[in-house]
PDB file of C-alpha atoms and ligand atoms in Angstrom:
ATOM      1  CA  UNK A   1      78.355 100.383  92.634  1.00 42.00           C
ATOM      2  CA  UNK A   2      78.595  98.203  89.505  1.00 45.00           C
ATOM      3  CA  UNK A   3      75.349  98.465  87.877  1.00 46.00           C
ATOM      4  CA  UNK A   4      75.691  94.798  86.099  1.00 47.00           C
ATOM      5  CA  UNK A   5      71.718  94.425  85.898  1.00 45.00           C
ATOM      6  CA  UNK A   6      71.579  96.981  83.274  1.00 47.00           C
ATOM      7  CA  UNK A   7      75.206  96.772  81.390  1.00 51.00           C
ATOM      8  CA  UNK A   8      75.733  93.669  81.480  1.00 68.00           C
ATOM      9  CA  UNK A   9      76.235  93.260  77.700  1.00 83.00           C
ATOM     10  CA  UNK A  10      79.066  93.578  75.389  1.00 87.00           C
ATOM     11  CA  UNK A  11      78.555  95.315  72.158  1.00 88.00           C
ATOM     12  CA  UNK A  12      80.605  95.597  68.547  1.00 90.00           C
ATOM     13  CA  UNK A  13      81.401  98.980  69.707  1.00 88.00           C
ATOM     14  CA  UNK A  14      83.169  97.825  73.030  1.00 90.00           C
ATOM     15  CA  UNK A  15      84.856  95.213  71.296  1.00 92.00           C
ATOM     16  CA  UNK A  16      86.188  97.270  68.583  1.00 92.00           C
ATOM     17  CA  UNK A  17      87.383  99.991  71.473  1.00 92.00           C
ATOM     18  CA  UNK A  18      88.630  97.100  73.172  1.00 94.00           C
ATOM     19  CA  UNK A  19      91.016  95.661  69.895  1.00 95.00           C
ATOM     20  CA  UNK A  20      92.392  99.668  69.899  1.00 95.00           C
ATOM     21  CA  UNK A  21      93.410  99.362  73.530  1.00 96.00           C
ATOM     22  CA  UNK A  22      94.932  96.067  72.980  1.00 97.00           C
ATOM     23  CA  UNK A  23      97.009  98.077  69.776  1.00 97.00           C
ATOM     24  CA  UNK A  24      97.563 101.150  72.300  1.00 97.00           C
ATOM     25  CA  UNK A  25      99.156  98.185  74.713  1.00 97.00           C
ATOM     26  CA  UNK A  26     101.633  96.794  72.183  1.00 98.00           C
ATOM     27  CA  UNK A  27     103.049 100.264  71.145  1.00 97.00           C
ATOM     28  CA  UNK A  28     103.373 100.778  74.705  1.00 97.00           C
ATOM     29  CA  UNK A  29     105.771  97.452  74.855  1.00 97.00           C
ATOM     30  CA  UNK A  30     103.527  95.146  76.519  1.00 98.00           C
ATOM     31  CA  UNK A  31     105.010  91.817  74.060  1.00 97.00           C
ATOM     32  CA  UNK A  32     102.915  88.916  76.140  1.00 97.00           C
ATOM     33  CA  UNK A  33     100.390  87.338  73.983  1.00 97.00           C
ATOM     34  CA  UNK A  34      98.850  85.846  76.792  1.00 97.00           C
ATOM     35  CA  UNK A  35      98.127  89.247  78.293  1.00 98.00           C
ATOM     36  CA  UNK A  36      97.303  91.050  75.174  1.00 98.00           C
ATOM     37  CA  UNK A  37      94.540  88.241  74.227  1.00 98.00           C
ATOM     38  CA  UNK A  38      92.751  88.340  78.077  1.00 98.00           C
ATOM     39  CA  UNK A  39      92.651  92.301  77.867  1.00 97.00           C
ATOM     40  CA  UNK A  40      91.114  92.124  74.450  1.00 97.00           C
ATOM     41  CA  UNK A  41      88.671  89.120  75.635  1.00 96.00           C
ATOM     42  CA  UNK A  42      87.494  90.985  78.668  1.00 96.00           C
ATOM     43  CA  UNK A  43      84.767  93.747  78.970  1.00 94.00           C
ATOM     44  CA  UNK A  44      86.643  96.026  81.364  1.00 94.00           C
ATOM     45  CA  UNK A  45      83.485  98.154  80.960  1.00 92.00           C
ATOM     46  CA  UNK A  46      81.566  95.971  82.960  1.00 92.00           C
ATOM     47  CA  UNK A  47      83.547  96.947  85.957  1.00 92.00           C
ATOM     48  CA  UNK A  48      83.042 100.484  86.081  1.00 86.00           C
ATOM     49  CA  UNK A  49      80.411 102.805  86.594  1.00 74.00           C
ATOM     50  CA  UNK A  50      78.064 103.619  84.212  1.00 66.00           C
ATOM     51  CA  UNK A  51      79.031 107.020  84.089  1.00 59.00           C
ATOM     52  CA  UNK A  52      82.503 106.081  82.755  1.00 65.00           C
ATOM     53  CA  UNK A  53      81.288 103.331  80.098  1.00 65.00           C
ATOM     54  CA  UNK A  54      82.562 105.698  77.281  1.00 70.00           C
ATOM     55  CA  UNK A  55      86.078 105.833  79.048  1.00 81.00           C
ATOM     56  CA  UNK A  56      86.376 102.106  80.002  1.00 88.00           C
ATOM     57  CA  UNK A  57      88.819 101.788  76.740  1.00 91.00           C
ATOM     58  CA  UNK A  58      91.492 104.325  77.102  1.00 90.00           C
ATOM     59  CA  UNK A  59      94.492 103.940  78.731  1.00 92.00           C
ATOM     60  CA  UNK A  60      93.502 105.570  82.137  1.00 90.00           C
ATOM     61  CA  UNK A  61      92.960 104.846  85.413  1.00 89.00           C
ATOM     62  CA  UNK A  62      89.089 105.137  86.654  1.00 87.00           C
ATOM     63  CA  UNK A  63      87.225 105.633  90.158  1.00 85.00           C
ATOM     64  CA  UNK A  64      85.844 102.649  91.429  1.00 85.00           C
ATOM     65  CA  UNK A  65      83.554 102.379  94.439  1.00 83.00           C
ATOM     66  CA  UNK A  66      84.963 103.535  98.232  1.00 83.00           C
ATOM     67  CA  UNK A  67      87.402 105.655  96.634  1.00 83.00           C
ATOM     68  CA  UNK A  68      89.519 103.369  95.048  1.00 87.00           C
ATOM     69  CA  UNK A  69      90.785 103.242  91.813  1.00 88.00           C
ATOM     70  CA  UNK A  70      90.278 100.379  88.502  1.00 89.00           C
ATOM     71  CA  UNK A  71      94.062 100.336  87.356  1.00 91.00           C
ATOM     72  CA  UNK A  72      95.070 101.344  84.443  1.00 94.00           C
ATOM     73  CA  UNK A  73      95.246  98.891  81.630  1.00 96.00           C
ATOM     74  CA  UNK A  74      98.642  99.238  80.975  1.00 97.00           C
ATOM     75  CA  UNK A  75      99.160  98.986  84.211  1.00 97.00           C
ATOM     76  CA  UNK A  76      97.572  95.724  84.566  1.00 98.00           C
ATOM     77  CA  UNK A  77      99.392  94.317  81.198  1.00 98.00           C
ATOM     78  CA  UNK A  78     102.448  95.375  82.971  1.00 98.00           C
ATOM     79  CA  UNK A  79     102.465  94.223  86.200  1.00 98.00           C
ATOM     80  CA  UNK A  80     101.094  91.049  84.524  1.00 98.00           C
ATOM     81  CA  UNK A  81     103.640  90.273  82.250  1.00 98.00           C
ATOM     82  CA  UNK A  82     106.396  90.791  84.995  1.00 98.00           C
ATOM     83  CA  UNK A  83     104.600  87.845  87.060  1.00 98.00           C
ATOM     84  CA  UNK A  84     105.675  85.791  84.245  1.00 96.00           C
ATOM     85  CA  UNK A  85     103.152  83.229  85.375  1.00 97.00           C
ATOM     86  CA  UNK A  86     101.880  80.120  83.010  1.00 95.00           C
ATOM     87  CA  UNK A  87      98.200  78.546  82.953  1.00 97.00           C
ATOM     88  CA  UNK A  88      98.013  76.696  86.470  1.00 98.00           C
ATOM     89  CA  UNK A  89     100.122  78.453  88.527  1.00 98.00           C
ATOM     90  CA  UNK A  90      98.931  79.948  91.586  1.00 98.00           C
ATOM     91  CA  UNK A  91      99.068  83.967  91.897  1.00 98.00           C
ATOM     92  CA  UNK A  92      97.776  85.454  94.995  1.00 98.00           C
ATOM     93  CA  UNK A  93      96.619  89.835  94.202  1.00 98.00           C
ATOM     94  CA  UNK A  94      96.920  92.293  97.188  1.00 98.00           C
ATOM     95  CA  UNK A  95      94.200  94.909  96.545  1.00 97.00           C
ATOM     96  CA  UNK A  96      91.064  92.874  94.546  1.00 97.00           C
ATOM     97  CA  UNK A  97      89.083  96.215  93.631  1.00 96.00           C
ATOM     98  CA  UNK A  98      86.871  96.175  90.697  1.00 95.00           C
ATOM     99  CA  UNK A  99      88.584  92.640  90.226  1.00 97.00           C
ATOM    100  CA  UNK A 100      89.309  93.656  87.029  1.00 97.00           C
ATOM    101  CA  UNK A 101      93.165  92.270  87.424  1.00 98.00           C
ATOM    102  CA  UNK A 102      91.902  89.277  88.945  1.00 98.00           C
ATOM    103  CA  UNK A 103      89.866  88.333  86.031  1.00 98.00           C
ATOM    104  CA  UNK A 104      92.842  88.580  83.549  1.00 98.00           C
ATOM    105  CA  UNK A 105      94.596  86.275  85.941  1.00 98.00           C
ATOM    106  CA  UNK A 106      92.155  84.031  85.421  1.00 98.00           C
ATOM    107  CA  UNK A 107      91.501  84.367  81.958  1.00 98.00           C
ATOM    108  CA  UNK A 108      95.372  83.542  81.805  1.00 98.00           C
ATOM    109  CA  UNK A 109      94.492  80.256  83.530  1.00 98.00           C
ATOM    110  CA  UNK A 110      95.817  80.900  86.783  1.00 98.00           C
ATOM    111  CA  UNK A 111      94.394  79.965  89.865  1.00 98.00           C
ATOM    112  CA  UNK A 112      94.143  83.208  91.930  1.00 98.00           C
ATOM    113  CA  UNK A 113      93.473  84.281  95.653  1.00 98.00           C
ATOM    114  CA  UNK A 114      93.381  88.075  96.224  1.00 98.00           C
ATOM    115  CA  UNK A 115      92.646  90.006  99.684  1.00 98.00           C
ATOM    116  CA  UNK A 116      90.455  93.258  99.661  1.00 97.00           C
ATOM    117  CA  UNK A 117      90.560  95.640 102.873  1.00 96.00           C
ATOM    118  CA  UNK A 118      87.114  97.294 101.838  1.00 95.00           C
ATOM    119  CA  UNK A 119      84.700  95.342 102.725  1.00 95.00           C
ATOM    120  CA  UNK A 120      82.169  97.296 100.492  1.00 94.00           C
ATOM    121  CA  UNK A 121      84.415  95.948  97.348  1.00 94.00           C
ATOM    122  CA  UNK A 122      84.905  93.169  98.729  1.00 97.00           C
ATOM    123  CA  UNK A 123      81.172  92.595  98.886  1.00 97.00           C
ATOM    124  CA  UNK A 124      80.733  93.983  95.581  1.00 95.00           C
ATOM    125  CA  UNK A 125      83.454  91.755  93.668  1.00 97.00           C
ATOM    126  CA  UNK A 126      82.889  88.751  95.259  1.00 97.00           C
ATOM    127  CA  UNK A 127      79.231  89.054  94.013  1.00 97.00           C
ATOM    128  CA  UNK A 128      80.096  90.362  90.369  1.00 96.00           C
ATOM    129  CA  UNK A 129      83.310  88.389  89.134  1.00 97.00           C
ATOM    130  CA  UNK A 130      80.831  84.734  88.843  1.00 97.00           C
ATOM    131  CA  UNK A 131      78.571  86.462  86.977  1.00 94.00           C
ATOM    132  CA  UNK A 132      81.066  86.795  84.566  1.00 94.00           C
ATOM    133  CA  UNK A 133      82.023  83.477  85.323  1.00 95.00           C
ATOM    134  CA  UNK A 134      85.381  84.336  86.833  1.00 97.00           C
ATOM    135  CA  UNK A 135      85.957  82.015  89.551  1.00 98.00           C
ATOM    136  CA  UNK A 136      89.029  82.695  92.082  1.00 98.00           C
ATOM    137  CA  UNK A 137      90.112  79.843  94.193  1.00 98.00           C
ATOM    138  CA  UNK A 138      89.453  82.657  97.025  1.00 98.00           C
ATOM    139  CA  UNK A 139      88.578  86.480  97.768  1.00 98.00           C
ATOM    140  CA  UNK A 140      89.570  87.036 101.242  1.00 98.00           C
ATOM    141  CA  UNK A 141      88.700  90.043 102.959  1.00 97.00           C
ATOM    142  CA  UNK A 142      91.904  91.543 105.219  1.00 96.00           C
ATOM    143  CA  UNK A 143      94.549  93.126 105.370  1.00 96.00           C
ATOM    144  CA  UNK A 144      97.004  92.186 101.969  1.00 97.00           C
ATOM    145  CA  UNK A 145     100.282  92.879 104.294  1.00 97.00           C
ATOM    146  CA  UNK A 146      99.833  89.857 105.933  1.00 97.00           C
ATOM    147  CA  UNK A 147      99.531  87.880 102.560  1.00 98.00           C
ATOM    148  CA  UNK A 148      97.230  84.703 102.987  1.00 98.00           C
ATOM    149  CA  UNK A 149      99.335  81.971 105.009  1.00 98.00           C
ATOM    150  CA  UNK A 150      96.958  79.347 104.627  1.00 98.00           C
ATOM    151  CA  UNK A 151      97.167  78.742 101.129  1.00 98.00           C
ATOM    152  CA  UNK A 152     100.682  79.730 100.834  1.00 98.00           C
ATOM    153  CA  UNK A 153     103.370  79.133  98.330  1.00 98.00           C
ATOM    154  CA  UNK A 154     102.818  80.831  95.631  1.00 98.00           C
ATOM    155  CA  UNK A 155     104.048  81.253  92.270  1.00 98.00           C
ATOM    156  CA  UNK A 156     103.472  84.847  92.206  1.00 98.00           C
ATOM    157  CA  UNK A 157     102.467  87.604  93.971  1.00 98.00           C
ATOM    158  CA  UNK A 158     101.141  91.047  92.646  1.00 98.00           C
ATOM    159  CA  UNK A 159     100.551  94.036  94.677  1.00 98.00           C
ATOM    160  CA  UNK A 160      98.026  96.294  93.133  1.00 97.00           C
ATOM    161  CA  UNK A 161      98.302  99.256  95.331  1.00 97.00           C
ATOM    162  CA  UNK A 162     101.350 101.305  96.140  1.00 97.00           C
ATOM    163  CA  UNK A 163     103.642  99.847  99.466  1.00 98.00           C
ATOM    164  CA  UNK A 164     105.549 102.472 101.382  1.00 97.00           C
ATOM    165  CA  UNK A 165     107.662  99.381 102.122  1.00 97.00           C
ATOM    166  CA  UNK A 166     108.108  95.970 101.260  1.00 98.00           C
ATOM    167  CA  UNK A 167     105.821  93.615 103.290  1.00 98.00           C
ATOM    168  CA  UNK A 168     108.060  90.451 104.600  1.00 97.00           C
ATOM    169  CA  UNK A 169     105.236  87.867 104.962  1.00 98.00           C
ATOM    170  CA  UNK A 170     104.640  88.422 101.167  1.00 98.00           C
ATOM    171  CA  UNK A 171     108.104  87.543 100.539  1.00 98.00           C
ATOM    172  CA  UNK A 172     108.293  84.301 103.185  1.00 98.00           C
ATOM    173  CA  UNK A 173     104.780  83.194 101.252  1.00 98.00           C
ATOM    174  CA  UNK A 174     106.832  83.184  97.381  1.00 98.00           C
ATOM    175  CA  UNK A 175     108.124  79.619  95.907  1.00 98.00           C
ATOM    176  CA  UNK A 176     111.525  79.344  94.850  1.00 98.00           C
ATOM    177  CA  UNK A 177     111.663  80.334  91.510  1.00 97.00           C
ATOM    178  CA  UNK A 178     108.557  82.953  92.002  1.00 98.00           C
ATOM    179  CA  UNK A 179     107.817  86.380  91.810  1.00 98.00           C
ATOM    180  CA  UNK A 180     106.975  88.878  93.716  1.00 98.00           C
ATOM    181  CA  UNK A 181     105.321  92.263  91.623  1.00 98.00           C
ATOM    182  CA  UNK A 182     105.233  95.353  93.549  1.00 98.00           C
ATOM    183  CA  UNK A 183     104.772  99.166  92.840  1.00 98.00           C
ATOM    184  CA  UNK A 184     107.159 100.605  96.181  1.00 98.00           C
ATOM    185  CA  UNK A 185     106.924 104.338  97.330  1.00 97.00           C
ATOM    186  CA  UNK A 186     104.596 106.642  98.957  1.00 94.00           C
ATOM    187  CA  UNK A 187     103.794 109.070  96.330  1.00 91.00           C
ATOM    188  CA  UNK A 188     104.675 107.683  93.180  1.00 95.00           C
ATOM    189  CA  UNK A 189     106.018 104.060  93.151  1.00 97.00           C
ATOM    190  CA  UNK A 190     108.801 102.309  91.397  1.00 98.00           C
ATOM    191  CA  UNK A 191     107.459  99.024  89.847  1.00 98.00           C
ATOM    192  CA  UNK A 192     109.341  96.241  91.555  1.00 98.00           C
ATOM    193  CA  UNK A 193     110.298  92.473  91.291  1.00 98.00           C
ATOM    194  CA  UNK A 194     111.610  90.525  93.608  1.00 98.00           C
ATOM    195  CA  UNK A 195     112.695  86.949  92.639  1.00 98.00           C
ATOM    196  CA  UNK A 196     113.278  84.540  95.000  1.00 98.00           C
ATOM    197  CA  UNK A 197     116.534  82.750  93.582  1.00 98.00           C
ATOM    198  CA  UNK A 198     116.794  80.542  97.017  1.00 97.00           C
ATOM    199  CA  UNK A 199     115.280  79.997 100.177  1.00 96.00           C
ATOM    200  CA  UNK A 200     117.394  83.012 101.181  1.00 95.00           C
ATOM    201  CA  UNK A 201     118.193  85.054  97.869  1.00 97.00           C
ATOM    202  CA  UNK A 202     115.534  87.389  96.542  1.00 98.00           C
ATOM    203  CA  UNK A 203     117.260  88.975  93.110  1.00 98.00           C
ATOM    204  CA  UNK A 204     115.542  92.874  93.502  1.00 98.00           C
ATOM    205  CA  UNK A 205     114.836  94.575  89.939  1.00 98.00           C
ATOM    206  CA  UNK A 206     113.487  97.955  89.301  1.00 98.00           C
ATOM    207  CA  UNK A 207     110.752  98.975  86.413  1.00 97.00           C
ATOM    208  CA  UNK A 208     110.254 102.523  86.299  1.00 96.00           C
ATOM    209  CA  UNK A 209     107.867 104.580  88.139  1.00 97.00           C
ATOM    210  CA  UNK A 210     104.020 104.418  88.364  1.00 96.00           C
ATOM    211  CA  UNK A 211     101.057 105.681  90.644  1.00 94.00           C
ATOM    212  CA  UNK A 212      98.779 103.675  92.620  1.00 94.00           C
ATOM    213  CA  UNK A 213      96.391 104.497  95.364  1.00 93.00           C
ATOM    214  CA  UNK A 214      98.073 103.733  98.846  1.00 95.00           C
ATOM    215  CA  UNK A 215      98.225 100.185 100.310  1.00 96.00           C
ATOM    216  CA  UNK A 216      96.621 100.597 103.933  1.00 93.00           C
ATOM    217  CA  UNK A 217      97.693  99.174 107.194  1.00 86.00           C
ATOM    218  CA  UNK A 218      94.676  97.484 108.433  1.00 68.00           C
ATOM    219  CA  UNK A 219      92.102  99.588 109.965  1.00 57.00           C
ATOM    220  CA  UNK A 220      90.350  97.214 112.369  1.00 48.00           C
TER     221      UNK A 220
HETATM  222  N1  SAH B 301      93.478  95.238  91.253  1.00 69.09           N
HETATM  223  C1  SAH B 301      92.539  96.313  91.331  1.00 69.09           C
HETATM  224  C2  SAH B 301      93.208  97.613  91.714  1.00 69.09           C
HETATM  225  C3  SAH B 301      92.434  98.330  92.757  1.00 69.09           C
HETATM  226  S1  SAH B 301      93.248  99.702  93.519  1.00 69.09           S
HETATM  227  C4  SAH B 301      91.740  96.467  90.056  1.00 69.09           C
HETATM  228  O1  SAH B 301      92.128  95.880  89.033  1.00 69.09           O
HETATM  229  O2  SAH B 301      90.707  97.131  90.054  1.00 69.09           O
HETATM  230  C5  SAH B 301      94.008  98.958  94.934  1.00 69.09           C
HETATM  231  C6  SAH B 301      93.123  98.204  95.876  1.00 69.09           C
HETATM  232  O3  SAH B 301      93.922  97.818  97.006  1.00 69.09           O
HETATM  233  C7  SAH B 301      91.959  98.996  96.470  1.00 69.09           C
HETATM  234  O4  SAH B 301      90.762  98.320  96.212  1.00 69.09           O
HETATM  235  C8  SAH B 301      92.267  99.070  97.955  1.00 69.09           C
HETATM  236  O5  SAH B 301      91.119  99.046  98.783  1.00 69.09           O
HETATM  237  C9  SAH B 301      93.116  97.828  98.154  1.00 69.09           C
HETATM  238  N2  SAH B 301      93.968  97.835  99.350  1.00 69.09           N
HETATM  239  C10 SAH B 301      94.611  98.886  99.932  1.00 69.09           C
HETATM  240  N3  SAH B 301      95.303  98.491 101.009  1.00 69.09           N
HETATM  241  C11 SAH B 301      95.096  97.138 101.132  1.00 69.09           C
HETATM  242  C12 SAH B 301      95.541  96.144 102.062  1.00 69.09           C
HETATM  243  N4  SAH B 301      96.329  96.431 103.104  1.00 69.09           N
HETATM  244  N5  SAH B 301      95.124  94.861 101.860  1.00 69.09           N
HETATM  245  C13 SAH B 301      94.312  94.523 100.821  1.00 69.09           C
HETATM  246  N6  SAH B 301      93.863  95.422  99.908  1.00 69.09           N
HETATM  247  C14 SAH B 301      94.245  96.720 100.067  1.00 69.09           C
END
């Protein structure tokens, strides 16, 4: 549970953590301005639990509510940077969580749509992100290996849990030209990116290896 009604605040010492990570990010290679300035603008605190305020600003992932996991921020600058997105373009996220991706998105200027499978996150997100004033175009909850039809091109598509295979309807829903982001593997994942060069040609490149909790076939 996020406990908003009592941290809601940002203080000189999270922002000051905050610039560090940002530093941590850039030695790491994460080069995207755009990135670098929403994780320094953002109080990833805020979407943790209290118990893990003190850790909200190292380089780690964190436990979130039903068992799932806040990614790590390098992670996130990552995965973000490989979108390659600009301000306006439409990104739908696979796996909202703590919606702490889906804010950068947004504070990138994208308009986002992201599906949850817990509906206990779901809840929980969908309540906390406006407060913050974070407004998606949609949070859907279902299953993410459908993708989300109805709203469908997009520019991008990130997939923030790890995919023992490649999901086709993800692929059918990306633009020419866009990009599909996502970790594949069952126990560790290699960071991939699909780019759809044609209606029919999707140009596969391979990122190194990362770990994400699993992405779920839907339970209902
Ligand atoms: N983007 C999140 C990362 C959360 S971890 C953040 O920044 O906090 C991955 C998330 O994917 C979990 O919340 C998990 O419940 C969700 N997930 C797993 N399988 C899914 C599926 N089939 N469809 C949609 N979401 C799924």
């Amino acid at each position: 549970m996020f406990p908003y009604f009592v941290t809601m605040k940002d203080t000189p010492k999270h922002q000051g953590l905050r610039k560090k990570l940002v530093q941590t990010l850039e030695r790491k290679g994460i080069a995207n301005p755009e990135v670098l300035k929403a994780i320094g603008y953002i109080p990833r605190h805020l979407f943790m639990d209290s118990g893990f305020l003190d850790h909200a600003y190292v380089d780690k992932a964190f436990p979130i509510a039903a068992d799932q996991t806040i990614s790590q921020p390098y992670t996130v600058a990552r995965q973000t940077e490989l979108l390659d997105l600009k301000r306006g373009d439409t990104v739908l996220e696979i796996g909202t969580g703590s919606g702490y991706q889906t804010a950068v998105l947004l504070e990138m200027g994208m308009q986002v749509y992201s599906i949850e499978r817990q509906h206990e996150l779901f809840k929980i997100t969908k309540r906390f992100l406006p407060k913050l004033g974070y407004r998606a175009k949609k949070l859907v909850f279902g299953d993410g290996y459908k993708g989300l039809p109805e709203t469908a091109p997009y520019d991008g598509i990130i997939v923030t849990a790890g995919a023992p295979y490649v999901p086709k309807p993800l692929l059918a829903q990306l633009k020419v030209g866009g990009k599909l982001v996502i970790p594949v593997g069952e126990h560790s994942q290699i960071m991939t990116v699909f780019n759809r060069a044609s209606p029919t040609n999707f140009e596969k490149e391979e990122f190194g290896e990362f770990r994400f909790v699993p992405l779920l076939e839907d339970k209902n």
